[in-house]
Short mmCIF file of C-alpha atoms in Angstrom, two decimals:
data_model
loop_
_atom_site.label_atom_id
_atom_site.label_comp_id
_atom_site.label_asym_id
_atom_site.label_seq_id
_atom_site.Cartn_x
_atom_site.Cartn_y
_atom_site.Cartn_z
CA MET M 24 0.00 0.00 0.00
CA LEU M 25 3.00 2.29 0.40
CA THR M 26 4.37 1.96 -3.12
CA SER M 27 2.29 4.57 -4.98
CA ARG M 28 3.89 7.89 -5.79
CA PHE M 29 2.45 11.01 -4.21
CA GLY M 30 2.93 14.73 -3.80
CA ILE M 31 1.98 16.96 -0.90
CA GLU M 32 1.04 20.61 -0.48
CA ILE M 33 1.42 22.07 3.03
CA GLU M 34 0.07 25.53 3.80
CA PHE M 35 1.48 27.59 6.65
CA THR M 36 2.40 31.07 7.81
CA GLY M 37 4.67 32.54 10.52
CA ILE M 38 7.66 33.00 8.21
CA THR M 39 7.99 34.51 4.75
CA ARG M 40 8.24 32.56 1.51
CA SER M 41 11.85 33.75 1.17
CA GLU M 42 12.71 32.39 4.61
CA ALA M 43 10.91 29.12 3.92
CA ALA M 44 12.85 28.77 0.66
CA ARG M 45 16.11 29.45 2.50
CA VAL M 46 15.37 26.75 5.09
CA THR M 47 14.39 24.28 2.34
CA ALA M 48 17.47 25.01 0.24
CA GLU M 49 19.75 24.75 3.26
CA TYR M 50 18.31 21.36 4.22
CA PHE M 51 18.59 19.84 0.75
CA GLY M 52 21.76 21.65 -0.26
CA GLY M 53 19.83 23.15 -3.16
CA THR M 54 19.65 26.45 -5.03
CA ILE M 55 16.83 29.01 -5.01
CA THR M 56 15.27 30.53 -8.12
CA SER M 57 12.54 33.19 -8.05
CA VAL M 58 9.98 32.60 -10.79
CA GLY M 59 8.47 36.10 -10.68
CA ASP M 60 4.93 34.87 -11.25
CA TYR M 61 1.60 35.88 -9.68
CA TYR M 62 2.22 33.47 -6.77
CA ASP M 63 5.73 34.82 -6.10
CA THR M 64 6.98 31.25 -6.43
CA LYS M 65 10.41 30.34 -5.11
CA LYS M 66 11.84 27.15 -6.59
CA VAL M 67 14.37 25.13 -4.63
CA ILE M 68 16.26 22.81 -6.94
CA ALA M 69 17.76 19.93 -4.94
CA PRO M 70 20.98 18.15 -6.00
CA ASP M 71 18.87 15.21 -7.27
CA GLY M 72 17.15 17.58 -9.72
CA ARG M 73 13.78 17.59 -7.99
CA VAL M 74 12.06 20.92 -7.41
CA TRP M 75 10.38 22.04 -4.19
CA LYS M 76 8.18 25.13 -4.54
CA LEU M 77 7.26 27.79 -1.99
CA MET M 78 4.37 29.90 -3.23
CA SER M 79 1.57 32.18 -2.11
CA ASP M 80 -2.00 30.98 -1.55
CA GLY M 81 -4.87 33.44 -1.28
CA SER M 82 -6.84 31.33 1.21
CA ILE M 83 -4.20 31.62 3.96
CA SER M 84 -4.80 34.10 6.78
CA CYS M 85 -1.29 35.50 7.22
CA GLN M 86 0.19 35.83 10.68
CA LYS M 87 3.53 36.18 12.42
CA ARG M 88 4.69 36.03 15.99
CA ASN M 89 5.13 39.19 18.03
CA GLY M 90 6.54 37.95 21.32
CA ARG M 91 4.03 35.41 22.61
CA GLN M 92 1.23 36.71 20.42
CA LYS M 93 0.30 35.97 16.83
CA VAL M 94 -0.54 39.09 14.86
CA ALA M 95 -1.67 39.85 11.32
CA ALA M 96 1.05 39.86 8.68
CA THR M 97 1.53 40.79 5.01
CA ARG M 98 1.08 38.41 2.07
CA GLU M 99 4.78 37.59 2.25
CA TYR M 100 3.78 35.31 5.12
CA SER M 101 1.45 33.22 2.94
CA VAL M 102 3.37 30.01 2.21
CA GLU M 103 2.39 26.83 0.42
CA LEU M 104 5.10 24.17 0.22
CA VAL M 105 4.62 22.07 -2.91
CA SER M 106 6.70 18.90 -3.02
CA PRO M 107 8.00 17.12 -6.10
CA ILE M 108 6.91 13.52 -6.75
CA LEU M 109 7.72 11.46 -3.66
CA THR M 110 7.65 7.84 -2.55
CA TYR M 111 6.98 6.79 1.01
CA ARG M 112 9.95 4.54 1.79
CA GLU M 113 12.53 6.80 0.15
CA ASP M 114 11.19 10.25 1.06
CA ILE M 115 8.98 10.32 4.15
CA GLU M 116 11.83 10.89 6.60
CA CYS M 117 13.20 13.77 4.50
CA LEU M 118 9.74 15.33 4.33
CA GLN M 119 9.34 15.03 8.09
CA GLU M 120 12.74 16.56 8.78
CA LEU M 121 12.01 19.49 6.47
CA VAL M 122 8.75 20.10 8.34
CA ARG M 123 10.63 20.09 11.65
CA ARG M 124 13.13 22.64 10.35
CA LEU M 125 10.43 24.95 9.03
CA ARG M 126 8.68 24.78 12.39
CA LYS M 127 11.94 25.53 14.20
CA ALA M 128 12.41 28.56 11.93
CA GLY M 129 9.09 29.96 13.18
CA ALA M 130 6.54 28.56 10.74
CA PHE M 131 3.12 27.55 12.06
CA ALA M 132 -0.29 26.63 10.67
CA ASN M 133 -3.59 28.25 11.63
CA ALA M 134 -7.22 27.35 10.95
CA SER M 135 -7.09 28.76 7.42
CA CYS M 136 -4.33 26.36 6.36
CA GLY M 137 -4.75 22.92 4.81
CA ILE M 138 -2.79 19.96 3.52
CA HIS M 139 -3.53 18.41 0.13
CA ILE M 140 -2.14 15.04 -0.92
CA HIS M 141 -1.97 14.12 -4.62
CA LEU M 142 -1.89 10.44 -5.51
CA ASP M 143 -0.57 9.01 -8.77
CA GLY M 144 -3.60 8.32 -10.96
CA SER M 145 -1.85 6.24 -13.62
CA ASN M 146 -3.07 2.87 -12.28
CA HIS M 147 -6.67 3.89 -11.73
CA THR M 148 -9.53 2.40 -13.72
CA PRO M 149 -13.24 3.32 -13.88
CA ARG M 150 -13.87 0.64 -11.25
CA SER M 151 -11.22 1.96 -8.86
CA ILE M 152 -12.38 5.57 -9.24
CA ARG M 153 -15.95 4.53 -8.42
CA ASN M 154 -14.55 2.60 -5.45
CA PHE M 155 -12.71 5.70 -4.26
CA ILE M 156 -15.87 7.81 -4.44
CA ASN M 157 -17.85 5.23 -2.43
CA ILE M 158 -15.10 4.71 0.15
CA ILE M 159 -14.92 8.43 0.89
CA ALA M 160 -18.71 8.81 0.88
CA SER M 161 -19.18 5.95 3.35
CA LYS M 162 -16.52 7.27 5.74
CA ASN M 163 -17.17 11.02 5.35
CA ASP M 164 -18.61 11.58 8.81
CA LEU M 165 -15.98 9.47 10.56
CA PHE M 166 -13.09 11.12 8.69
CA TYR M 167 -14.33 14.64 9.38
CA LYS M 168 -14.50 13.91 13.11
CA ALA M 169 -11.18 12.07 13.18
CA LEU M 170 -9.36 14.76 11.22
CA GLN M 171 -11.08 17.66 13.02
CA ILE M 172 -11.50 19.60 9.80
CA ALA M 173 -11.70 23.26 10.75
CA PRO M 174 -15.02 25.06 10.03
CA GLU M 175 -13.01 27.81 8.31
CA ARG M 176 -11.91 25.26 5.70
CA MET M 177 -15.26 23.67 4.92
CA ASN M 178 -15.75 25.77 1.77
CA TYR M 179 -12.49 24.34 0.45
CA CYS M 180 -13.08 20.80 1.69
CA LYS M 181 -16.72 19.76 1.31
CA LYS M 182 -18.06 16.29 1.96
CA MET M 183 -18.80 14.05 -0.99
CA ASP M 184 -21.85 15.28 -2.88
CA SER M 185 -24.62 12.75 -2.18
CA ILE M 186 -26.22 13.48 -5.57
CA LEU M 187 -22.93 12.71 -7.32
CA VAL M 188 -22.54 9.48 -5.35
CA ASP M 189 -26.10 8.44 -6.19
CA LYS M 190 -25.54 9.10 -9.91
CA MET M 191 -22.33 7.07 -9.90
CA ASN M 192 -23.99 4.08 -8.29
CA ARG M 193 -27.17 4.28 -10.33
CA ARG M 194 -25.51 4.66 -13.73
CA LYS M 195 -22.43 2.54 -12.96
CA PRO M 196 -20.24 4.25 -15.59
CA LYS M 197 -17.80 1.89 -17.28
CA THR M 198 -15.46 4.47 -18.84
CA MET M 199 -13.42 7.39 -17.55
CA ARG M 200 -15.23 9.65 -19.97
CA ALA M 201 -18.59 8.68 -18.47
CA ILE M 202 -17.29 9.27 -14.93
CA GLU M 203 -15.93 12.65 -16.02
CA GLU M 204 -19.32 13.67 -17.42
CA ILE M 205 -21.03 12.80 -14.13
CA TRP M 206 -18.34 14.61 -12.11
CA TYR M 207 -18.94 17.90 -13.95
CA GLU M 208 -22.74 17.72 -14.20
CA GLY M 209 -24.37 20.83 -12.77
CA TYR M 210 -21.34 23.11 -13.21
CA ASN M 211 -21.55 25.88 -15.81
CA GLU M 212 -17.90 26.96 -15.73
CA SER M 213 -15.23 25.68 -18.12
CA ARG M 214 -13.65 22.37 -17.12
CA ASP M 215 -10.28 23.83 -18.09
CA ARG M 216 -10.43 26.33 -15.24
CA HIS M 217 -7.76 25.46 -12.65
CA TYR M 218 -9.87 26.67 -9.70
CA HIS M 219 -12.98 24.83 -10.83
CA ASN M 220 -15.61 24.64 -8.09
CA SER M 221 -15.80 20.84 -8.29
CA ARG M 222 -12.31 20.60 -6.78
CA TYR M 223 -13.30 21.82 -3.31
CA HIS M 224 -14.23 18.44 -1.84
CA PHE M 225 -12.48 15.92 0.40
CA LEU M 226 -11.93 13.88 -2.78
CA ASN M 227 -11.04 16.00 -5.79
CA LEU M 228 -11.15 14.44 -9.26
CA HIS M 229 -10.79 17.72 -11.15
CA SER M 230 -7.03 17.22 -10.80
CA PHE M 231 -7.46 13.73 -12.27
CA PHE M 232 -9.38 14.82 -15.36
CA THR M 233 -7.23 17.93 -15.94
CA GLY M 234 -3.71 18.88 -14.97
CA ASN M 235 -1.41 16.21 -13.57
CA HIS M 236 -3.78 13.21 -13.62
CA THR M 237 -3.71 12.84 -9.84
CA VAL M 238 -6.39 11.96 -7.30
CA GLU M 239 -6.32 14.67 -4.65
CA LEU M 240 -7.35 14.30 -1.01
CA ARG M 241 -8.00 17.70 0.62
CA GLY M 242 -9.40 16.62 4.00
CA PHE M 243 -6.50 17.57 6.24
CA ASN M 244 -5.94 20.60 8.44
CA SER M 245 -2.42 21.85 7.99
CA GLU M 246 0.09 20.71 10.57
CA LEU M 247 3.79 21.25 11.14
CA HIS M 248 3.86 18.14 13.30
CA ALA M 249 6.00 15.61 11.45
CA GLY M 250 4.23 12.58 12.95
CA LYS M 251 0.76 13.79 12.00
CA ILE M 252 1.85 14.58 8.46
CA ARG M 253 3.22 11.05 8.16
CA SER M 254 -0.14 9.73 9.40
CA TYR M 255 -2.00 11.72 6.76
CA VAL M 256 0.30 10.43 3.99
CA VAL M 257 -0.13 6.82 5.14
CA LEU M 258 -3.92 7.24 5.28
CA ALA M 259 -4.00 8.68 1.77
CA LEU M 260 -1.86 5.85 0.40
CA ALA M 261 -3.96 3.23 2.18
CA LEU M 262 -7.22 4.67 0.82
CA ASN M 263 -5.72 4.73 -2.65
CA HIS M 264 -4.60 1.11 -2.31
CA GLN M 265 -8.06 0.05 -1.11
CA ALA M 266 -9.70 1.75 -4.08
CA LEU M 267 -7.29 0.07 -6.50
CA THR M 268 -7.44 -3.45 -5.09
CA GLN M 269 -10.99 -3.88 -3.79
CA LYS M 270 -13.43 -5.54 -6.17
CA CYS M 271 -16.21 -3.15 -5.20
CA ALA M 272 -17.07 -0.63 -2.49
CA SER M 273 -20.32 0.52 -0.96
CA ALA M 274 -21.28 4.11 -0.16
CA LYS M 275 -23.38 2.93 2.79
CA LYS M 276 -22.39 4.64 6.03
CA PRO M 277 -21.39 2.22 8.82
CA GLN M 278 -22.83 2.24 12.33
CA THR M 279 -20.40 4.22 14.48
CA GLU M 280 -21.78 4.35 18.01
CA ASN M 281 -18.22 3.78 19.16
CA GLU M 282 -16.28 6.01 16.78
CA LYS M 283 -12.82 5.16 18.01
CA PHE M 284 -13.40 1.42 17.76
CA ALA M 285 -14.94 1.82 14.29
CA MET M 286 -11.97 3.88 13.07
CA ARG M 287 -9.36 1.53 14.53
CA THR M 288 -11.11 -1.47 13.02
CA TYR M 289 -11.18 0.24 9.64
CA LEU M 290 -7.52 1.30 9.84
CA ASN M 291 -6.48 -2.26 10.64
CA ARG M 292 -8.50 -3.50 7.67
CA ILE M 293 -6.72 -1.19 5.24
CA GLY M 294 -3.22 -1.98 6.46
CA PHE M 295 -2.42 0.00 9.62
CA ILE M 296 -1.14 -3.14 11.31
CA GLY M 297 1.81 -3.54 13.66
CA GLU M 298 4.11 -1.31 15.64
CA GLU M 299 5.22 0.67 12.56
CA PHE M 300 1.78 2.31 12.38
CA ALA M 301 1.02 2.60 16.11
CA ASN M 302 1.57 6.36 16.14
CA CYS M 303 -0.47 6.76 12.96
CA ARG M 304 -3.40 4.90 14.53
CA GLU M 305 -3.12 7.10 17.61
CA HIS M 306 -3.06 10.36 15.63
CA LEU M 307 -6.08 9.33 13.54
CA THR M 308 -8.27 8.24 16.47
CA ALA M 309 -7.28 10.79 19.14
CA HIS M 310 -10.38 12.99 18.62
CA LEU M 311 -12.96 10.20 18.42
CA ASN M 312 -15.26 9.00 21.17
CA GLY M 313 -14.73 5.48 22.54
CA SER M 314 -16.65 3.59 25.20
CA ALA M 315 -15.13 2.22 28.38
CA ALA M 316 -15.88 -1.28 27.06
CA TRP M 317 -13.75 -0.64 23.98
CA ARG M 318 -10.89 0.70 26.09
CA PHE M 319 -11.05 -2.44 28.19
CA ARG M 320 -10.89 -4.66 25.09
CA ALA M 321 -8.07 -2.59 23.56
CA ALA M 322 -6.01 -2.85 26.75
#
């Protein structure tokens, strides 16, 4: 489940884009190039040729520290770190260490910031894309509680559209073209528009049908906690693997009277097994309710 390629976008503030680029370049031993575009993008070219970008994002509420307080700041403090293509085994430790260094330099995330994870879409089929839609739809409520998605971000990270899910399961499209048509039904704007309104959901397929052919998961508050970011990456890769390998998936919502038990059971089922993922399981269930009976069983 950890073999698919991915990319990650991490939004934060607290330091300027120039400072974030300096920290990134210093860590990788890379060079900085200013693009001079609308987003004031700084490219950090690492010795291996891969490019890390630090750019502005209009949705970020910019802040900086003034002593112990956080105060409003200029747009220079709007920072989105965009990674190159990564793989889990080779790159997760480097990603975590970069996050630690940015945090040490003064970076922090607030409620306006998010994390987006892009998953390689090259292996997906019409069946697996329908699976992905149903998996997210069935677990929407549980994921939103587990991930504590900030109310400020709900316009950028909506739950799966129940009408869309119903259409997918009623029509059972057999081709990518048919799925694409259903995805864009009801939108009047051009599909070529980068900031198309269909993209602002937990699962975004606009990036799959246009752009880089990736499946994007947007349901993560931004964090500069290396362990939590690792947990989010593992969850994204596990969901992707489930969609690719499962014969079919249902959009039916499970009974979750004991949310923590339900989430832990699900995580085990999709591969969060063993000591390697103990911290990931903890991060992803920390905000869920669990009964005393479950705690007794878990002990």
